[in-house]
CSV table of C-alpha atoms in Angstrom, one decimal:
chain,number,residue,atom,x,y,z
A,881,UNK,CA,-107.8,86.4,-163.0
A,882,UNK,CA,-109.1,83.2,-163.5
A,883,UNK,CA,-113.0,83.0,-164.3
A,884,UNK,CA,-113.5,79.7,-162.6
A,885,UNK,CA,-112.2,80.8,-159.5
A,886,UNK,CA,-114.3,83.9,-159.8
A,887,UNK,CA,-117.5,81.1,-159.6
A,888,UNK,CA,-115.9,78.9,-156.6
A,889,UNK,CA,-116.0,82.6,-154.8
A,890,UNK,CA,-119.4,83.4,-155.8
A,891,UNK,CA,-120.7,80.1,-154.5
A,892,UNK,CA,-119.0,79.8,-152.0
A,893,UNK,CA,-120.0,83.7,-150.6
A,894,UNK,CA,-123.8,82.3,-151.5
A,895,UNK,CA,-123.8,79.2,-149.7
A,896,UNK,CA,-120.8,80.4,-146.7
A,897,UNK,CA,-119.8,76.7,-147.3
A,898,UNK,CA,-117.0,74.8,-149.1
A,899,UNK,CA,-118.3,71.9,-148.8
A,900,UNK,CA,-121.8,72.6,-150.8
A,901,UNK,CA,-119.9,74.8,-153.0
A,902,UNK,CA,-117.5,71.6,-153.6
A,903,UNK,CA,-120.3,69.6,-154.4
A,904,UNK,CA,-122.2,72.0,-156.7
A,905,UNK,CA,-119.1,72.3,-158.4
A,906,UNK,CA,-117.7,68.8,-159.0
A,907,UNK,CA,-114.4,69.8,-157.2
A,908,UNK,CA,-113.2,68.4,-153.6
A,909,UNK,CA,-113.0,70.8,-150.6
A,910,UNK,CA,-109.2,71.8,-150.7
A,911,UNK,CA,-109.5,72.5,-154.5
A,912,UNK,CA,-112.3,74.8,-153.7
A,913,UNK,CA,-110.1,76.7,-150.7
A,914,UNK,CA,-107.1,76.3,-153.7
A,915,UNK,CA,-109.6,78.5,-156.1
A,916,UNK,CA,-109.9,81.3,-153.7
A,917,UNK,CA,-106.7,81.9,-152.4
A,918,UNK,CA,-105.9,82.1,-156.0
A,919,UNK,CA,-108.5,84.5,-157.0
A,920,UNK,CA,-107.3,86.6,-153.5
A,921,UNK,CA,-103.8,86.0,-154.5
A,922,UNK,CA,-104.0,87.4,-157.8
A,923,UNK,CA,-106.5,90.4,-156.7
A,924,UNK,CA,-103.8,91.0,-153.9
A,925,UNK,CA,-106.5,91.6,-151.1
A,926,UNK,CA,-107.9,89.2,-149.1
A,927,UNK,CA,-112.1,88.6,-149.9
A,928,UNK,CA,-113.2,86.3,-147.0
A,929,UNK,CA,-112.0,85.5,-143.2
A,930,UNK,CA,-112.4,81.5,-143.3
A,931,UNK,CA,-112.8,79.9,-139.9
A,932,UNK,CA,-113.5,75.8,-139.4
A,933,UNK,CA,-116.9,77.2,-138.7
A,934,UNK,CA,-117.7,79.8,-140.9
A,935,UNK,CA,-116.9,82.2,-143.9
A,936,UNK,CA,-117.4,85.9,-143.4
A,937,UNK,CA,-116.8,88.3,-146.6
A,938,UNK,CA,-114.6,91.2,-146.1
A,939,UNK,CA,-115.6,94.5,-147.0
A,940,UNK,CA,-113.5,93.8,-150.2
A,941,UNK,CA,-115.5,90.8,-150.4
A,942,UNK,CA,-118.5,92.8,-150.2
A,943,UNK,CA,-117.8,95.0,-153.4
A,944,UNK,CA,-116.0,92.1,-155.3
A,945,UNK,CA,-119.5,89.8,-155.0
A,946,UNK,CA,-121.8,92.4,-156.5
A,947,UNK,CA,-120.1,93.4,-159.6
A,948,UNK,CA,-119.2,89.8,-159.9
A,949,UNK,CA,-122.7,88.4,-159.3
A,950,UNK,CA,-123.5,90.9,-162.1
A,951,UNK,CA,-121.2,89.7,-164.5
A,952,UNK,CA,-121.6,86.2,-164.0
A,953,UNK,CA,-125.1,86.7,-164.6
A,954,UNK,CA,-124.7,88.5,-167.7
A,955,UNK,CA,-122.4,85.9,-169.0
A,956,UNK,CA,-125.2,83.5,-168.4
A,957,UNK,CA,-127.5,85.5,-170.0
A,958,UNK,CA,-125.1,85.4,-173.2
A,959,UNK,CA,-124.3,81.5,-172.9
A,960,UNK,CA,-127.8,81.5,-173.4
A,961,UNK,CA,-128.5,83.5,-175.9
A,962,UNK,CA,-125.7,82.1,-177.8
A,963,UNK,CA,-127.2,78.5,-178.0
A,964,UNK,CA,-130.4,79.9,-178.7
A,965,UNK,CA,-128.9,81.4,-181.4
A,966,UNK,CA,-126.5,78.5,-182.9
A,967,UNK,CA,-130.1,76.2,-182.6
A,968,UNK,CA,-132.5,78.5,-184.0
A,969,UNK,CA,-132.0,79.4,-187.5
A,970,UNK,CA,-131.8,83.0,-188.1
A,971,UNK,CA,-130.3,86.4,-189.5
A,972,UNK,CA,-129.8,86.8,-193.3
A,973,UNK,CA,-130.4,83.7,-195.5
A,974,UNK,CA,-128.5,84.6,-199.0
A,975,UNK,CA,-129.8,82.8,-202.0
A,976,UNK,CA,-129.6,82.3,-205.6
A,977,UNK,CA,-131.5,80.1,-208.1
A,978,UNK,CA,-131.9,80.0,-212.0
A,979,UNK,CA,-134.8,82.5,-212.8
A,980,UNK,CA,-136.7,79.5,-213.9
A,981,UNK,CA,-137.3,78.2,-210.3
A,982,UNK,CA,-139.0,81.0,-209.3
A,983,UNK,CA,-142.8,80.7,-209.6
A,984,UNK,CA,-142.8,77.2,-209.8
A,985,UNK,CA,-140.9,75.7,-207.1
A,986,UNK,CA,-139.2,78.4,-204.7
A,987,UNK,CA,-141.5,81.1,-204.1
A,988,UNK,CA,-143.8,78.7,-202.4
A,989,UNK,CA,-141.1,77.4,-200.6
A,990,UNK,CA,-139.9,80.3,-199.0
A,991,UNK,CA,-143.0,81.5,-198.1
A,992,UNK,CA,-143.3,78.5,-195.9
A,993,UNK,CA,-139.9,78.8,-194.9
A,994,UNK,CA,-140.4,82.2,-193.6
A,995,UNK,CA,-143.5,81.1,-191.6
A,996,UNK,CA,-141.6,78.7,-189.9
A,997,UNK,CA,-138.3,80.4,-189.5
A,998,UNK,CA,-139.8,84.6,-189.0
A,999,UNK,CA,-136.3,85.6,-187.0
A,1000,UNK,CA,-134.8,85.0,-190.8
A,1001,UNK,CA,-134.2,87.5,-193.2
A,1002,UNK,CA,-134.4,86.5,-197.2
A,1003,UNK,CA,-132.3,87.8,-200.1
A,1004,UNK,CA,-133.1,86.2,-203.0
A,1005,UNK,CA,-131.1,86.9,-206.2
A,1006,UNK,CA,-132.6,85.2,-209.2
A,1007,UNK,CA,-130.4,85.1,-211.5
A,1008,UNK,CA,-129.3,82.6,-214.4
A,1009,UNK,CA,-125.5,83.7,-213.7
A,1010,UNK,CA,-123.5,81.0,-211.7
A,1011,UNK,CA,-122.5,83.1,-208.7
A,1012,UNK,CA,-119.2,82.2,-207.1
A,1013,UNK,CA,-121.0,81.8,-203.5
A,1014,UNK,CA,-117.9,82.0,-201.2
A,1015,UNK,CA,-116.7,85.2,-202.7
A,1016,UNK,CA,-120.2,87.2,-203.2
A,1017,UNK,CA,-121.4,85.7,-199.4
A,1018,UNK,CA,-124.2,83.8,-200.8
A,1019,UNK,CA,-125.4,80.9,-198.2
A,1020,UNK,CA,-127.3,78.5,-200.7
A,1021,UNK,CA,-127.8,78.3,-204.4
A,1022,UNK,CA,-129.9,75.8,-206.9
A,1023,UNK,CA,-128.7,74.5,-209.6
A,1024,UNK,CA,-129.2,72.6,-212.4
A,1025,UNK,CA,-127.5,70.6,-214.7
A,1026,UNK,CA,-123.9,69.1,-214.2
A,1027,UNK,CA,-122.2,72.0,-211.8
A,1028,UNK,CA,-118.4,72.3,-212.0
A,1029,UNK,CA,-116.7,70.3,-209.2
A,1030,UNK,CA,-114.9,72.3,-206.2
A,1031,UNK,CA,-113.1,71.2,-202.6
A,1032,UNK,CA,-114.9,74.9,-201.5
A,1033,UNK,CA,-118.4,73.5,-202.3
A,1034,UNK,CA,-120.6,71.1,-200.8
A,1035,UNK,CA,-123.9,70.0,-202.6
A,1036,UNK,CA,-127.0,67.6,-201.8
A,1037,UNK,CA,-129.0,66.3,-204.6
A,1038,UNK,CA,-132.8,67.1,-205.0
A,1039,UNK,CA,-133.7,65.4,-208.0
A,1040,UNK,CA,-133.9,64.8,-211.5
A,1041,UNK,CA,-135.9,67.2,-214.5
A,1042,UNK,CA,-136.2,66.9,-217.6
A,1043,UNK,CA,-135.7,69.0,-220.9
A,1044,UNK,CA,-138.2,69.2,-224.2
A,1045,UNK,CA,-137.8,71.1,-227.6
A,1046,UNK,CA,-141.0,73.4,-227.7
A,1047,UNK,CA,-142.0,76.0,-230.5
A,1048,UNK,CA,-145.8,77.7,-231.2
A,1049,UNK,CA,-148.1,76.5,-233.8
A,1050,UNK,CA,-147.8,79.3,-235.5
A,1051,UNK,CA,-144.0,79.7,-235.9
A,1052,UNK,CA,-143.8,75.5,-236.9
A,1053,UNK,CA,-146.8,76.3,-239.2
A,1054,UNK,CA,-144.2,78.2,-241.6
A,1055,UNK,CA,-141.1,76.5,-241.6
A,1056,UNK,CA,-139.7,73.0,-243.0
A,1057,UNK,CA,-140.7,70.0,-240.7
A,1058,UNK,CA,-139.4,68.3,-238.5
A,1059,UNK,CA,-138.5,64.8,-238.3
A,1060,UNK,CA,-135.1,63.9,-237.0
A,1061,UNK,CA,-132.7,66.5,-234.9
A,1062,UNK,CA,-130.9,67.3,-238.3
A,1063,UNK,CA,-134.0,69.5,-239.1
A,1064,UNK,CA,-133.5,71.9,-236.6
A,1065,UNK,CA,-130.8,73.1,-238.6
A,1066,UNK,CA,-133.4,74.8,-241.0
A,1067,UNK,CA,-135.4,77.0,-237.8
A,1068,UNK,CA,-134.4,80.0,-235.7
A,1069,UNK,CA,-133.3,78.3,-232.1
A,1070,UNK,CA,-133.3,80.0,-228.9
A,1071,UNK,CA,-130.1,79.1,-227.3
A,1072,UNK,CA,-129.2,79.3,-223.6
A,1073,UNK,CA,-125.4,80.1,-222.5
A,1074,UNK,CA,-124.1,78.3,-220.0
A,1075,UNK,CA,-121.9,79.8,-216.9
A,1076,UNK,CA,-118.5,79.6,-218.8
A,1077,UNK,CA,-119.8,81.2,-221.6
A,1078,UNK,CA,-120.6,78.5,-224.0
A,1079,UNK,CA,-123.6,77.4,-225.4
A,1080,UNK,CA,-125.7,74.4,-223.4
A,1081,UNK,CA,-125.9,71.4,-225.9
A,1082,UNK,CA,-130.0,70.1,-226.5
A,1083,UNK,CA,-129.8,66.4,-225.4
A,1084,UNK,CA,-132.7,64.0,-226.3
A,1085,UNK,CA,-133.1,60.2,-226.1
A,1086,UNK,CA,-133.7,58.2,-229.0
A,1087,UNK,CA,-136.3,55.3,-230.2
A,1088,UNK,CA,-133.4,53.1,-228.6
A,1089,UNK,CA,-133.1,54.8,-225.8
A,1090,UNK,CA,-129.6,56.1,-226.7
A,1091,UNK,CA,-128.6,59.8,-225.8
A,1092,UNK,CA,-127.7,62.2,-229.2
A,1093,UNK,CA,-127.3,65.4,-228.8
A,1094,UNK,CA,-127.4,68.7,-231.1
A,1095,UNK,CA,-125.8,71.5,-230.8
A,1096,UNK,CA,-128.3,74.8,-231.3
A,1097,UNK,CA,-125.4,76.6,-233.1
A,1098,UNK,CA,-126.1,74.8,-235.9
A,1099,UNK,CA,-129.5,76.8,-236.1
A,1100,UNK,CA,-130.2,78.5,-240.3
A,1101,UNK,CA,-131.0,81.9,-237.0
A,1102,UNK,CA,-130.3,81.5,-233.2
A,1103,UNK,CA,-130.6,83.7,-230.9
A,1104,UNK,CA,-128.6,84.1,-227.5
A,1105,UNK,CA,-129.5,84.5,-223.8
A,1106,UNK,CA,-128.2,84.0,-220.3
A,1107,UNK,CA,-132.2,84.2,-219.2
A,1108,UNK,CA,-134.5,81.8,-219.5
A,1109,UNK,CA,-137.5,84.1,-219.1
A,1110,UNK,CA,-136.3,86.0,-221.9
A,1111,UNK,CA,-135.6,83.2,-224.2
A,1112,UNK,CA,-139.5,81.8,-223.3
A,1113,UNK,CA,-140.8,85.2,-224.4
A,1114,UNK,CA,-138.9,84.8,-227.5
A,1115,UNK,CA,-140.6,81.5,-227.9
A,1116,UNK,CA,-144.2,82.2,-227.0
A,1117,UNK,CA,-143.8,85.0,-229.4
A,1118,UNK,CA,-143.1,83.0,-232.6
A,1119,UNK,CA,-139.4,83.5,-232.9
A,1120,UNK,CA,-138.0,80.2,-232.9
A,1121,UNK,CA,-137.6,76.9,-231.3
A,1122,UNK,CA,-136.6,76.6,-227.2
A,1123,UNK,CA,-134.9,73.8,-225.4
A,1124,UNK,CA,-136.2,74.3,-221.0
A,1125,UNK,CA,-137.0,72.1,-218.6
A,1126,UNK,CA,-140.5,70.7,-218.8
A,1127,UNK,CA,-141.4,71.8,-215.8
A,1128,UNK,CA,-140.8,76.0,-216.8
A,1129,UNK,CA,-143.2,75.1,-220.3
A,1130,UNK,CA,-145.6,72.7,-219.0
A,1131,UNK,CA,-148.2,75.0,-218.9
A,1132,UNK,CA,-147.7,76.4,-222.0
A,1133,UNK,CA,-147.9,73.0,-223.5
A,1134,UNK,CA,-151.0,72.0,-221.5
A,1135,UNK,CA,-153.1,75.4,-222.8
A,1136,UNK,CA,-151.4,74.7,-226.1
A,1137,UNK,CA,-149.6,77.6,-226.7
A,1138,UNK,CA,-146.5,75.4,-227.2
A,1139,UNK,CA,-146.0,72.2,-228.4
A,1140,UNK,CA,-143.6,69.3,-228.4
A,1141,UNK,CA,-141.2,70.0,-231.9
A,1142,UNK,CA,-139.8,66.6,-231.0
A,1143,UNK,CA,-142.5,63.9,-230.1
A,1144,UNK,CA,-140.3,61.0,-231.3
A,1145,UNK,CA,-137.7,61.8,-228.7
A,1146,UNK,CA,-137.7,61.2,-225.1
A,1147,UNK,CA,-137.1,64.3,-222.8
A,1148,UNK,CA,-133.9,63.5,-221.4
A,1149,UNK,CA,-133.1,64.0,-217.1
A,1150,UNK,CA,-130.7,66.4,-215.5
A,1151,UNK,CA,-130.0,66.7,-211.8
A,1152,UNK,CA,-130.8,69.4,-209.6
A,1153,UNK,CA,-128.7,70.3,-205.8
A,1154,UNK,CA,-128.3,72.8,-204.0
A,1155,UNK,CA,-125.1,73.4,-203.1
A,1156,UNK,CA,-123.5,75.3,-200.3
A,1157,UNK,CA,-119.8,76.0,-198.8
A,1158,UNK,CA,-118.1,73.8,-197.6
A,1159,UNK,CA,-118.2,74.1,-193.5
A,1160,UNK,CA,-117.5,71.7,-190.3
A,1161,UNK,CA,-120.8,73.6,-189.0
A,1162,UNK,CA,-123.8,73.9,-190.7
A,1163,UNK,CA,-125.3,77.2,-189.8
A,1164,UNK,CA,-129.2,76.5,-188.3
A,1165,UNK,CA,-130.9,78.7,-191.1
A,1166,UNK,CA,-128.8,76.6,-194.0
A,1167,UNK,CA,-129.7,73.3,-192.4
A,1168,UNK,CA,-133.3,74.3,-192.3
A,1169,UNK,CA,-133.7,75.4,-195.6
A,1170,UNK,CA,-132.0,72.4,-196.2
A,1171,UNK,CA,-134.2,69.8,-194.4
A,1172,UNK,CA,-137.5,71.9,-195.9
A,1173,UNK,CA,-136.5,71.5,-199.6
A,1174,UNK,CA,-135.6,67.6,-198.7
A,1175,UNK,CA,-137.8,66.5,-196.2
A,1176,UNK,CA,-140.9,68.8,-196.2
A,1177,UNK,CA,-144.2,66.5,-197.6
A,1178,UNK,CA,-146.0,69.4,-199.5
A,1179,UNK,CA,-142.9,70.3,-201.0
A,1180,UNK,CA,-141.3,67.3,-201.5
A,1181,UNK,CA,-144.8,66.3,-203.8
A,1182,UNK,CA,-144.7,69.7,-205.4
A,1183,UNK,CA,-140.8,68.9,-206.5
A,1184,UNK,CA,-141.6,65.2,-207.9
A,1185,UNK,CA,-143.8,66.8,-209.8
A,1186,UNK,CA,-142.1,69.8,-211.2
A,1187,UNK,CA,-139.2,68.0,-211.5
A,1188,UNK,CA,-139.7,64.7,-213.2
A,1189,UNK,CA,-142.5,66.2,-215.1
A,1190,UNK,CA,-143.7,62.4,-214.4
A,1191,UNK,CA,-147.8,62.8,-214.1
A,1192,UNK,CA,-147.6,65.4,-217.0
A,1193,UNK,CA,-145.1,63.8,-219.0
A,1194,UNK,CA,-147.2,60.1,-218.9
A,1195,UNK,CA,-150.3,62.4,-219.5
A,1196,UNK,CA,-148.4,64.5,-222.5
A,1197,UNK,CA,-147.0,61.0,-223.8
A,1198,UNK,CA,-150.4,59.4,-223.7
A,1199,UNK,CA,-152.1,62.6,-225.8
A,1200,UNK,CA,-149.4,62.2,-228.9
């Protein structure tokens, strides 16, 4: 049974005309009268007695016109459904982002998201582990730094941050000072581990503007995370000197609880995307998120800010 010759029945039982049933359906007269006999032919009982001047339903007819009716109706019902669905972003949004993005960029942002988008449903894993996202079922995830390339992945960039040396008073108040990178070999360094395992490298820019870089193994102590939180509690409590994106220590730095162990160097910039599988179809609540975290004016202010450290950092510059 062909479901477009179930419709040129149903039409033309409605309108007990060919011709308006033709015309509502694109199709000439004949190919309408074709439709039928084919729907009769393959039901193997006849549904209408067809005259030059009228169409009567059978009793056959009859029965076959209200389940039909019904059916078609429902199958309306779930075309409709469908593109409601496929243009209006909803189910479960899977997420993951560094711990460090929580308070001060994405928890805002998802609150809004959620007001605009309330058919969603969040999980948010914050986590400093780089999740594989097409084998754990994750939809988005932020990151930072250089990612590792992949045909599976798909990313959009969101901008650039940057990344300062920071210890308290009290800790740099008993150890050797600091002048040059080749100092920090004498202090206790809280070093992050990277996704493969290694050890993230501190980058800086030089007086001339030139990138160096020091590796925090060299540390005279270090000690090891895959947390940021952790490692900032490790800072704030005297324990050594931490390498983090300006924007997770700004405040710290403003209240003067940390300070900048490296004035002389320039905070150097890393990117940050979110990335996503790689599809043909964007689902509507990826896009959304999407759009929000790329186009949204409150955010979009809030992220310059966070991320290029850029009012704070010309303030911070100005004070040492």
């Amino acid at each position: 049974m062909n479901l477009d010759d179930v419709v040129a029945f149903i039409y033309a039982a409605q309108t007990g005309s060919f011709s308006q049933t033709a015309q509502k359906l694109g199709l000439t007269r004949s190919a309408v009268g074709k439709r039928i006999a084919r729907l009769e032919e393959s039901l193997k009982v006849r549904l209408m007695q067809r005259t030059t001047r009228s169409l009567t339903l059978t009793d056959e007819g009859k029965v076959f016109l209200s389940h039909s009716e019904q059916i078609l109706e429902q199958l309306q019902l779930a075309q409709e459904a469908l593109q409601q669905r496929v243009s209006t972003p909803t189910g479960r949004l899977r997420i993951s982002a560094p711990v460090l993005l929580g308070k001060p960029l994405l928890n805002s942002l998802i609150n809004k998201y959620l007001d605009l988008y309330p058919q969603v449903e969040i999980e948010l894993s914050y986590s400093d582990r780089f999740v594989d996202l097409v084998a754990e079922g994750f939809d988005v995830a932020i990151r930072i730094g250089n990612t590792p390339a992949s045909d599976q992945l798909s990313a959009r960039y969101l901008g650039e941050y940057h990344q300062i040396a920071v210890a308290t008073p009290q800790y740099l108040a008993h150890g050797k000072k600091i002048n040059e990178l080749e100092d920090l070999k004498e202090h206790s360094l809280l070093a992050y581990n990277s996704f493969n395992g290694g050890v993230l490298p501190w980058r800086f820019l030089n007086k001339q503007e030139k990138e160096v870089v020091f590796s925090p193994q060299q540390g005279k102590k270090v000690h090891y995370a895959d947390n940021a939180s952790f490692l900032l509690d490790l800072c704030l409590a005297h324990k050594g000197i931490l390498y983090m994106p300006l924007f997770f220590v700004a405040q710290y730095l403003q209240s003067g609880q940390l300070v900048n162990v490296l004035p002389q160097y320039q905070p150097i910039s890393s990117p940050m995307r979110i990335v996503y599988p790689s599809r043909n179809n964007l689902s509507p609540k990826v896009r959304a998120l999407i759009d929000l975290l790329l186009e949204d004016p409150d955010f979009k202010a809030l992220r310059d800010i966070l991320l290029c450290g850029a009012k704070f950092k010309q303030k911070y510059e100005q004070k040492n």
